Amino acid sequence: MATASWDGSYDPGSQSDDSHHFERLHIEPLYDAFVCPLTKKVMRDPVTLENGQTFEREAIEKWFKECRESGRKLVCPLTLKELKSIDLKPSIALRNTIEEWTTRNEAAQLDMARRSLNMSSSENDVLLSLKFIQHICQKSRSNKHVVRNADLIPMIVDMLKSSSRKVRCRTLETLLVVVEEDEDNKAILAEGDTVRTIVKFLSHEQSKEREEAVSLLYELSKSEAVCEKIGSINGAILILVGMTSSKSENVLTVEKADKTLENLEKFESNVRQMAENGRLQPLLTQILEGTPETKQSMAAYLGELVLNNDVKVYVAKTVGESLINLMKSGNMQSREAALKALNQISSFEASSKVLIEAGILPPLVKDLFTVGANQLPMRLKEVSATILSNVVNSGYDVDSIPVGPDHQTLLSEDNVHNLLHLISNTGPPIECKLLQVLVGLTSSPTTALNVVAAIKSSGATISLVQFIEVPQQDLRMACIKLLQNLSPYMGQELADALRGTVGQLSSLIRVISENTGISEEQAAAAGLLAELPERDLGLTRQMLDEGAFQFIISRVVKIRQGETRGTRFVTPFLEGLVRVLARVTFVLSDEPDAVALCREYNLAALFIELLQANGLDNVQMVSASALENLSQESKTLTRLPELPPPGVCASIFPCFSKQAVITGLCRVHQGMCSLKESFCLLEGQAVHKLVALLDHTNAKVVEAALAALSTLLDDGVAIEQGVFVLCEAEAIKPILDVLLEKQTENLSRRAVWVVERLLRTEDIAYEVSGDQNVSTALVDAFHHADYRTRQIAERALKHVDKIPNFSGIFPNMG
């Protein structure tokens, strides 16, 4: 009999046969004639046997099949009597009656389900209602129309707001059944905010809700109209992309998310969103396989994306060649889109190298140099110049790539001339990029020489130097970096240009003296000045006149005091500054102002302090060389004592005169010395600090330290006293070790000179004469060194009696 509510004994979570359960929920009485004796279920396709018994067609056919397979007689399942014929006669009248009965029941049940679909119903009633809707939709596709026409879809959607997780999950599951393979139902579901609500379930904590939501979205995404809707929901594509790369999601969930995204790719706007959220492949596929319009559109968008470096390499490998082909096309919009994408990709060294191998250089150079018909507008030439700068600065050997007829390369003289011509005849943005191209081409000695030759042959030095004065910081920095790269090969030409024009040197000094941290530009400016010929008196004099050295001293002191730290350019900046400051010590004998500067700022003390810049080999080497220069001036700058005039008696009777005794004189320079005034190394612990550098691992530092110490043994000073000073500083063994190690030819030559001076002192000669290693080193120098060093080694060997001294027997032969 009919009942007003669902069967309360039904457990919605059980694994029982739900369809059978729903067939038992009848509003009208169930007649025995409707039920198949074999299946005990209401028949859908009743058929009658010859004996008048009625069964479900599928069930009786299965019975006969089993009889045949088992070798049994074909009998009626009810009477068990053998049948003469197994013809099945459709019971059309019964089927119609059952269908009418079923339709009435389902309509009544659907109405009951409808009344249960509200927030006030019990969880159990709602779950049963949803399950019934699933049941009838799975039973017949036509029932999906019934559900739609009964306006049940919005009511089902409302159940997504339920506080019960079970109800929410069952609702998502039901919506999937309702819309499966039904475009009309999908369209209704896509109305309003329903799709947005479903998307929200993708980020729910409960994995079951996420799984149901992504399954539903996948089904909805099969409809193009809904695809666009899903893509328009903020965050939908981002979440789906995240799910596809998740390690914690269910494998099927990941697969459904992936397939959903594949369906969403039908719309360009969705493809762009995917690319923006890290799923680039659809966009790249469009660039590879799309129509010309699509390729252009996708390339343009690729140029707007911010890509990490690994992705740039992947993109370059995947679509680099396609973009280069697009760049070579006749369509200006396509060329612009391709150039902007290539600009983005080429900004990483590894991806630049991929593009070079894909053939980017020839069309790029052609675009830059072409004038006339089909030439790029200047704004796009700027992009081309940027890409060229990126690829040239990637470290790839661009000189191996032909870029024009006759196997010309980018470094061919004509091409460098073209670059220089463009630099002189375009605006600041493109000039900056082209200068950066030249910076890349001059970064290695092998390629720099080609550029130097082209600059000299085109007379471009003056025009390049003039960029030092421009107000645009990036343009000025590119110029300074280029000149720094050129300075080892054309230092004198650059010095002449800086001296010969007004303002450039001042601008360089102004860059260095800016007190705003330490920039790459400042480090490059210091490096450029450091490379200019150190003995160019005119340049040093101009720097003295402009007060450059005072700025430099101030910056060096601040860096050493720790006031400026933590930037990546501190080391090259400090090295450059110290080298520039050391210039002043090369002109002391010609420039009184240089001596005055060194005294005023006590530069000798500063260079002694810099000897302790451990880890900064160049700073230590340059400081030791500067101290050598300063110490060489000590013998002329030391103040000789003034003797008091003799008394009257002494002038008449010389026997009464007594030699005046003057104390406090320098042992080595025989005058009144100080570190500040005469740059004497006996002050300020200079000797000990220089001796400490003799066991440095860098031979150039050792050589500079030994050269500074050798000034204490030079002609014009008290050599024997200089030897005593070195003995007191425990320098003898380290000096002999330098001789024995023979690190470089220059160092060996210097060591032989110093050792010969030391051996003039008998005590040292006596001690050393027993050291076979020293004798062997001196004999080696006597045999193999240059002519002058062989002479010095010979004298040294005489001091230790390894060569007989014939000077008393034979006259001096000169």
PDB file of N, CA, C and O in Angstrom, residues 48-98:
ATOM      1  N   THR A  48       5.967 -14.043 -22.932  1.00  0.00           N
ATOM      2  CA  THR A  48       5.181 -15.206 -22.481  1.00  0.00           C
ATOM      3  C   THR A  48       5.636 -16.451 -23.234  1.00  0.00           C
ATOM      4  O   THR A  48       5.874 -16.400 -24.451  1.00  0.00           O
ATOM      5  N   LEU A  49       5.725 -17.585 -22.494  1.00  0.00           N
ATOM      6  CA  LEU A  49       6.086 -18.874 -23.090  1.00  0.00           C
ATOM      7  C   LEU A  49       4.827 -19.551 -23.645  1.00  0.00           C
ATOM      8  O   LEU A  49       3.688 -19.114 -23.404  1.00  0.00           O
ATOM      9  N   GLU A  50       5.019 -20.710 -24.308  1.00  0.00           N
ATOM     10  CA  GLU A  50       3.900 -21.444 -24.899  1.00  0.00           C
ATOM     11  C   GLU A  50       2.909 -21.942 -23.848  1.00  0.00           C
ATOM     12  O   GLU A  50       1.731 -22.147 -24.123  1.00  0.00           O
ATOM     13  N   ASN A  51       3.428 -22.094 -22.598  1.00  0.00           N
ATOM     14  CA  ASN A  51       2.537 -22.586 -21.534  1.00  0.00           C
ATOM     15  C   ASN A  51       1.820 -21.461 -20.791  1.00  0.00           C
ATOM     16  O   ASN A  51       1.200 -21.683 -19.757  1.00  0.00           O
ATOM     17  N   GLY A  52       2.016 -20.192 -21.286  1.00  0.00           N
ATOM     18  CA  GLY A  52       1.298 -19.067 -20.694  1.00  0.00           C
ATOM     19  C   GLY A  52       2.018 -18.383 -19.552  1.00  0.00           C
ATOM     20  O   GLY A  52       1.531 -17.378 -19.001  1.00  0.00           O
ATOM     21  N   GLN A  53       3.210 -18.891 -19.151  1.00  0.00           N
ATOM     22  CA  GLN A  53       3.965 -18.261 -18.051  1.00  0.00           C
ATOM     23  C   GLN A  53       4.719 -17.036 -18.594  1.00  0.00           C
ATOM     24  O   GLN A  53       5.283 -17.074 -19.689  1.00  0.00           O
ATOM     25  N   THR A  54       4.749 -15.965 -17.782  1.00  0.00           N
ATOM     26  CA  THR A  54       5.378 -14.699 -18.215  1.00  0.00           C
ATOM     27  C   THR A  54       6.640 -14.434 -17.388  1.00  0.00           C
ATOM     28  O   THR A  54       6.637 -14.589 -16.158  1.00  0.00           O
ATOM     29  N   PHE A  55       7.696 -13.971 -18.097  1.00  0.00           N
ATOM     30  CA  PHE A  55       8.993 -13.682 -17.454  1.00  0.00           C
ATOM     31  C   PHE A  55       9.596 -12.411 -18.076  1.00  0.00           C
ATOM     32  O   PHE A  55       9.200 -11.983 -19.168  1.00  0.00           O
ATOM     33  N   GLU A  56      10.585 -11.871 -17.384  1.00  0.00           N
ATOM     34  CA  GLU A  56      11.428 -10.797 -17.955  1.00  0.00           C
ATOM     35  C   GLU A  56      12.250 -11.424 -19.075  1.00  0.00           C
ATOM     36  O   GLU A  56      12.848 -12.494 -18.900  1.00  0.00           O
ATOM     37  N   ARG A  57      12.252 -10.783 -20.258  1.00  0.00           N
ATOM     38  CA  ARG A  57      12.921 -11.355 -21.427  1.00  0.00           C
ATOM     39  C   ARG A  57      14.372 -11.731 -21.101  1.00  0.00           C
ATOM     40  O   ARG A  57      14.816 -12.852 -21.386  1.00  0.00           O
ATOM     41  N   GLU A  58      15.081 -10.847 -20.529  1.00  0.00           N
ATOM     42  CA  GLU A  58      16.508 -11.070 -20.267  1.00  0.00           C
ATOM     43  C   GLU A  58      16.712 -12.263 -19.331  1.00  0.00           C
ATOM     44  O   GLU A  58      17.617 -13.093 -19.529  1.00  0.00           O
ATOM     45  N   ALA A  59      15.807 -12.403 -18.335  1.00  0.00           N
ATOM     46  CA  ALA A  59      15.934 -13.472 -17.339  1.00  0.00           C
ATOM     47  C   ALA A  59      15.657 -14.845 -17.963  1.00  0.00           C
ATOM     48  O   ALA A  59      16.385 -15.821 -17.720  1.00  0.00           O
ATOM     49  N   ILE A  60      14.600 -14.958 -18.789  1.00  0.00           N
ATOM     50  CA  ILE A  60      14.268 -16.258 -19.370  1.00  0.00           C
ATOM     51  C   ILE A  60      15.288 -16.680 -20.417  1.00  0.00           C
ATOM     52  O   ILE A  60      15.608 -17.874 -20.565  1.00  0.00           O
ATOM     53  N   GLU A  61      15.824 -15.696 -21.149  1.00  0.00           N
ATOM     54  CA  GLU A  61      16.864 -16.014 -22.136  1.00  0.00           C
ATOM     55  C   GLU A  61      18.102 -16.557 -21.432  1.00  0.00           C
ATOM     56  O   GLU A  61      18.769 -17.486 -21.914  1.00  0.00           O
ATOM     57  N   LYS A  62      18.393 -15.963 -20.301  1.00  0.00           N
ATOM     58  CA  LYS A  62      19.543 -16.429 -19.512  1.00  0.00           C
ATOM     59  C   LYS A  62      19.294 -17.867 -19.020  1.00  0.00           C
ATOM     60  O   LYS A  62      20.201 -18.721 -19.030  1.00  0.00           O
ATOM     61  N   TRP A  63      18.043 -18.166 -18.617  1.00  0.00           N
ATOM     62  CA  TRP A  63      17.672 -19.513 -18.131  1.00  0.00           C
ATOM     63  C   TRP A  63      17.876 -20.554 -19.228  1.00  0.00           C
ATOM     64  O   TRP A  63      18.487 -21.593 -19.023  1.00  0.00           O
ATOM     65  N   PHE A  64      17.396 -20.260 -20.422  1.00  0.00           N
ATOM     66  CA  PHE A  64      17.551 -21.184 -21.543  1.00  0.00           C
ATOM     67  C   PHE A  64      19.026 -21.403 -21.884  1.00  0.00           C
ATOM     68  O   PHE A  64      19.437 -22.530 -22.206  1.00  0.00           O
ATOM     69  N   LYS A  65      19.779 -20.353 -21.834  1.00  0.00           N
ATOM     70  CA  LYS A  65      21.218 -20.450 -22.147  1.00  0.00           C
ATOM     71  C   LYS A  65      21.916 -21.406 -21.172  1.00  0.00           C
ATOM     72  O   LYS A  65      22.731 -22.261 -21.546  1.00  0.00           O
ATOM     73  N   GLU A  66      21.551 -21.254 -19.879  1.00  0.00           N
ATOM     74  CA  GLU A  66      22.170 -22.107 -18.854  1.00  0.00           C
ATOM     75  C   GLU A  66      21.759 -23.574 -19.065  1.00  0.00           C
ATOM     76  O   GLU A  66      22.557 -24.497 -18.848  1.00  0.00           O
ATOM     77  N   CYS A  67      20.497 -23.811 -19.499  1.00  0.00           N
ATOM     78  CA  CYS A  67      20.033 -25.179 -19.758  1.00  0.00           C
ATOM     79  C   CYS A  67      20.861 -25.816 -20.864  1.00  0.00           C
ATOM     80  O   CYS A  67      21.305 -26.974 -20.763  1.00  0.00           O
ATOM     81  N   ARG A  68      21.052 -25.067 -21.942  1.00  0.00           N
ATOM     82  CA  ARG A  68      21.824 -25.596 -23.072  1.00  0.00           C
ATOM     83  C   ARG A  68      23.264 -25.908 -22.653  1.00  0.00           C
ATOM     84  O   ARG A  68      23.812 -26.955 -22.992  1.00  0.00           O
ATOM     85  N   GLU A  69      23.871 -24.947 -21.928  1.00  0.00           N
ATOM     86  CA  GLU A  69      25.282 -25.109 -21.552  1.00  0.00           C
ATOM     87  C   GLU A  69      25.490 -26.291 -20.618  1.00  0.00           C
ATOM     88  O   GLU A  69      26.548 -26.924 -20.613  1.00  0.00           O
ATOM     89  N   SER A  70      24.455 -26.596 -19.805  1.00  0.00           N
ATOM     90  CA  SER A  70      24.595 -27.701 -18.847  1.00  0.00           C
ATOM     91  C   SER A  70      24.067 -29.024 -19.417  1.00  0.00           C
ATOM     92  O   SER A  70      24.098 -30.072 -18.752  1.00  0.00           O
ATOM     93  N   GLY A  71      23.528 -28.966 -20.644  1.00  0.00           N
ATOM     94  CA  GLY A  71      23.024 -30.192 -21.290  1.00  0.00           C
ATOM     95  C   GLY A  71      21.666 -30.615 -20.785  1.00  0.00           C
ATOM     96  O   GLY A  71      21.207 -31.739 -21.040  1.00  0.00           O
ATOM     97  N   ARG A  72      20.956 -29.721 -20.048  1.00  0.00           N
ATOM     98  CA  ARG A  72      19.627 -30.069 -19.520  1.00  0.00           C
ATOM     99  C   ARG A  72      18.552 -29.814 -20.589  1.00  0.00           C
ATOM    100  O   ARG A  72      18.769 -29.056 -21.534  1.00  0.00           O
ATOM    101  N   LYS A  73      17.407 -30.423 -20.358  1.00  0.00           N
ATOM    102  CA  LYS A  73      16.278 -30.170 -21.243  1.00  0.00           C
ATOM    103  C   LYS A  73      15.788 -28.742 -21.037  1.00  0.00           C
ATOM    104  O   LYS A  73      15.898 -28.190 -19.939  1.00  0.00           O
ATOM    105  N   LEU A  74      15.196 -28.191 -22.086  1.00  0.00           N
ATOM    106  CA  LEU A  74      14.635 -26.844 -21.986  1.00  0.00           C
ATOM    107  C   LEU A  74      13.266 -26.947 -21.332  1.00  0.00           C
ATOM    108  O   LEU A  74      12.289 -27.433 -21.944  1.00  0.00           O
ATOM    109  N   VAL A  75      13.168 -26.556 -20.069  1.00  0.00           N
ATOM    110  CA  VAL A  75      11.924 -26.666 -19.299  1.00  0.00           C
ATOM    111  C   VAL A  75      11.500 -25.298 -18.824  1.00  0.00           C
ATOM    112  O   VAL A  75      12.292 -24.367 -18.776  1.00  0.00           O
ATOM    113  N   CYS A  76      10.240 -25.185 -18.435  1.00  0.00           N
ATOM    114  CA  CYS A  76       9.726 -23.933 -17.847  1.00  0.00           C
ATOM    115  C   CYS A  76      10.254 -23.834 -16.428  1.00  0.00           C
ATOM    116  O   CYS A  76      10.165 -24.807 -15.650  1.00  0.00           O
ATOM    117  N   PRO A  77      10.827 -22.694 -16.048  1.00  0.00           N
ATOM    118  CA  PRO A  77      11.393 -22.567 -14.699  1.00  0.00           C
ATOM    119  C   PRO A  77      10.357 -22.749 -13.600  1.00  0.00           C
ATOM    120  O   PRO A  77      10.705 -23.133 -12.482  1.00  0.00           O
ATOM    121  N   LEU A  78       9.060 -22.467 -13.924  1.00  0.00           N
ATOM    122  CA  LEU A  78       8.051 -22.566 -12.876  1.00  0.00           C
ATOM    123  C   LEU A  78       7.474 -23.989 -12.796  1.00  0.00           C
ATOM    124  O   LEU A  78       7.400 -24.598 -11.731  1.00  0.00           O
ATOM    125  N   THR A  79       7.094 -24.548 -13.964  1.00  0.00           N
ATOM    126  CA  THR A  79       6.438 -25.867 -13.967  1.00  0.00           C
ATOM    127  C   THR A  79       7.434 -27.012 -14.095  1.00  0.00           C
ATOM    128  O   THR A  79       7.112 -28.162 -13.785  1.00  0.00           O
ATOM    129  N   LEU A  80       8.645 -26.676 -14.566  1.00  0.00           N
ATOM    130  CA  LEU A  80       9.716 -27.635 -14.799  1.00  0.00           C
ATOM    131  C   LEU A  80       9.320 -28.689 -15.845  1.00  0.00           C
ATOM    132  O   LEU A  80       9.900 -29.778 -15.902  1.00  0.00           O
ATOM    133  N   LYS A  81       8.323 -28.344 -16.673  1.00  0.00           N
ATOM    134  CA  LYS A  81       7.915 -29.249 -17.738  1.00  0.00           C
ATOM    135  C   LYS A  81       8.633 -28.838 -19.017  1.00  0.00           C
ATOM    136  O   LYS A  81       8.823 -27.649 -19.274  1.00  0.00           O
ATOM    137  N   GLU A  82       8.973 -29.881 -19.802  1.00  0.00           N
ATOM    138  CA  GLU A  82       9.723 -29.620 -21.037  1.00  0.00           C
ATOM    139  C   GLU A  82       8.847 -28.841 -22.009  1.00  0.00           C
ATOM    140  O   GLU A  82       7.646 -29.060 -22.124  1.00  0.00           O
ATOM    141  N   LEU A  83       9.515 -27.894 -22.694  1.00  0.00           N
ATOM    142  CA  LEU A  83       8.827 -27.031 -23.646  1.00  0.00           C
ATOM    143  C   LEU A  83       9.081 -27.532 -25.057  1.00  0.00           C
ATOM    144  O   LEU A  83      10.221 -27.880 -25.407  1.00  0.00           O
ATOM    145  N   LYS A  84       8.023 -27.524 -25.874  1.00  0.00           N
ATOM    146  CA  LYS A  84       8.206 -27.933 -27.263  1.00  0.00           C
ATOM    147  C   LYS A  84       8.861 -26.800 -28.054  1.00  0.00           C
ATOM    148  O   LYS A  84       9.648 -27.022 -28.976  1.00  0.00           O
ATOM    149  N   SER A  85       8.492 -25.590 -27.697  1.00  0.00           N
ATOM    150  CA  SER A  85       9.037 -24.406 -28.404  1.00  0.00           C
ATOM    151  C   SER A  85       9.518 -23.386 -27.378  1.00  0.00           C
ATOM    152  O   SER A  85       8.932 -23.246 -26.300  1.00  0.00           O
ATOM    153  N   ILE A  86      10.595 -22.714 -27.742  1.00  0.00           N
ATOM    154  CA  ILE A  86      11.086 -21.657 -26.823  1.00  0.00           C
ATOM    155  C   ILE A  86      10.847 -20.267 -27.431  1.00  0.00           C
ATOM    156  O   ILE A  86      11.531 -19.303 -27.107  1.00  0.00           O
ATOM    157  N   ASP A  87       9.899 -20.174 -28.319  1.00  0.00           N
ATOM    158  CA  ASP A  87       9.537 -18.861 -28.851  1.00  0.00           C
ATOM    159  C   ASP A  87       9.015 -17.986 -27.719  1.00  0.00           C
ATOM    160  O   ASP A  87       8.234 -18.446 -26.874  1.00  0.00           O
ATOM    161  N   LEU A  88       9.442 -16.735 -27.733  1.00  0.00           N
ATOM    162  CA  LEU A  88       9.040 -15.779 -26.691  1.00  0.00           C
ATOM    163  C   LEU A  88       8.081 -14.771 -27.311  1.00  0.00           C
ATOM    164  O   LEU A  88       8.436 -14.063 -28.267  1.00  0.00           O
ATOM    165  N   LYS A  89       6.889 -14.687 -26.731  1.00  0.00           N
ATOM    166  CA  LYS A  89       5.877 -13.781 -27.258  1.00  0.00           C
ATOM    167  C   LYS A  89       5.797 -12.539 -26.372  1.00  0.00           C
ATOM    168  O   LYS A  89       5.518 -12.654 -25.175  1.00  0.00           O
ATOM    169  N   PRO A  90       6.106 -11.342 -26.946  1.00  0.00           N
ATOM    170  CA  PRO A  90       6.046 -10.131 -26.117  1.00  0.00           C
ATOM    171  C   PRO A  90       4.646  -9.924 -25.542  1.00  0.00           C
ATOM    172  O   PRO A  90       3.659 -10.044 -26.265  1.00  0.00           O
ATOM    173  N   SER A  91       4.616  -9.579 -24.245  1.00  0.00           N
ATOM    174  CA  SER A  91       3.335  -9.285 -23.581  1.00  0.00           C
ATOM    175  C   SER A  91       3.138  -7.777 -23.616  1.00  0.00           C
ATOM    176  O   SER A  91       3.413  -7.057 -22.636  1.00  0.00           O
ATOM    177  N   ILE A  92       2.673  -7.298 -24.755  1.00  0.00           N
ATOM    178  CA  ILE A  92       2.621  -5.848 -24.989  1.00  0.00           C
ATOM    179  C   ILE A  92       1.620  -5.188 -24.039  1.00  0.00           C
ATOM    180  O   ILE A  92       1.913  -4.132 -23.452  1.00  0.00           O
ATOM    181  N   ALA A  93       0.483  -5.808 -23.856  1.00  0.00           N
ATOM    182  CA  ALA A  93      -0.531  -5.204 -22.973  1.00  0.00           C
ATOM    183  C   ALA A  93       0.005  -5.091 -21.543  1.00  0.00           C
ATOM    184  O   ALA A  93      -0.139  -4.049 -20.883  1.00  0.00           O
ATOM    185  N   LEU A  94       0.660  -6.199 -21.071  1.00  0.00           N
ATOM    186  CA  LEU A  94       1.212  -6.178 -19.707  1.00  0.00           C
ATOM    187  C   LEU A  94       2.314  -5.118 -19.604  1.00  0.00           C
ATOM    188  O   LEU A  94       2.373  -4.380 -18.617  1.00  0.00           O
ATOM    189  N   ARG A  95       3.156  -5.052 -20.653  1.00  0.00           N
ATOM    190  CA  ARG A  95       4.256  -4.069 -20.593  1.00  0.00           C
ATOM    191  C   ARG A  95       3.703  -2.648 -20.504  1.00  0.00           C
ATOM    192  O   ARG A  95       4.166  -1.827 -19.724  1.00  0.00           O
ATOM    193  N   ASN A  96       2.662  -2.380 -21.281  1.00  0.00           N
ATOM    194  CA  ASN A  96       2.065  -1.041 -21.236  1.00  0.00           C
ATOM    195  C   ASN A  96       1.474  -0.742 -19.872  1.00  0.00           C
ATOM    196  O   ASN A  96       1.604   0.375 -19.347  1.00  0.00           O
ATOM    197  N   THR A  97       0.832  -1.750 -19.314  1.00  0.00           N
ATOM    198  CA  THR A  97       0.231  -1.576 -17.978  1.00  0.00           C
ATOM    199  C   THR A  97       1.319  -1.288 -16.935  1.00  0.00           C
ATOM    200  O   THR A  97       1.173  -0.389 -16.097  1.00  0.00           O
ATOM    201  N   ILE A  98       2.419  -2.091 -17.029  1.00  0.00           N
ATOM    202  CA  ILE A  98       3.525  -1.890 -16.070  1.00  0.00           C
ATOM    203  C   ILE A  98       4.123  -0.491 -16.237  1.00  0.00           C
ATOM    204  O   ILE A  98       4.395   0.206 -15.251  1.00  0.00           O
TER     205      ILE A  98
END
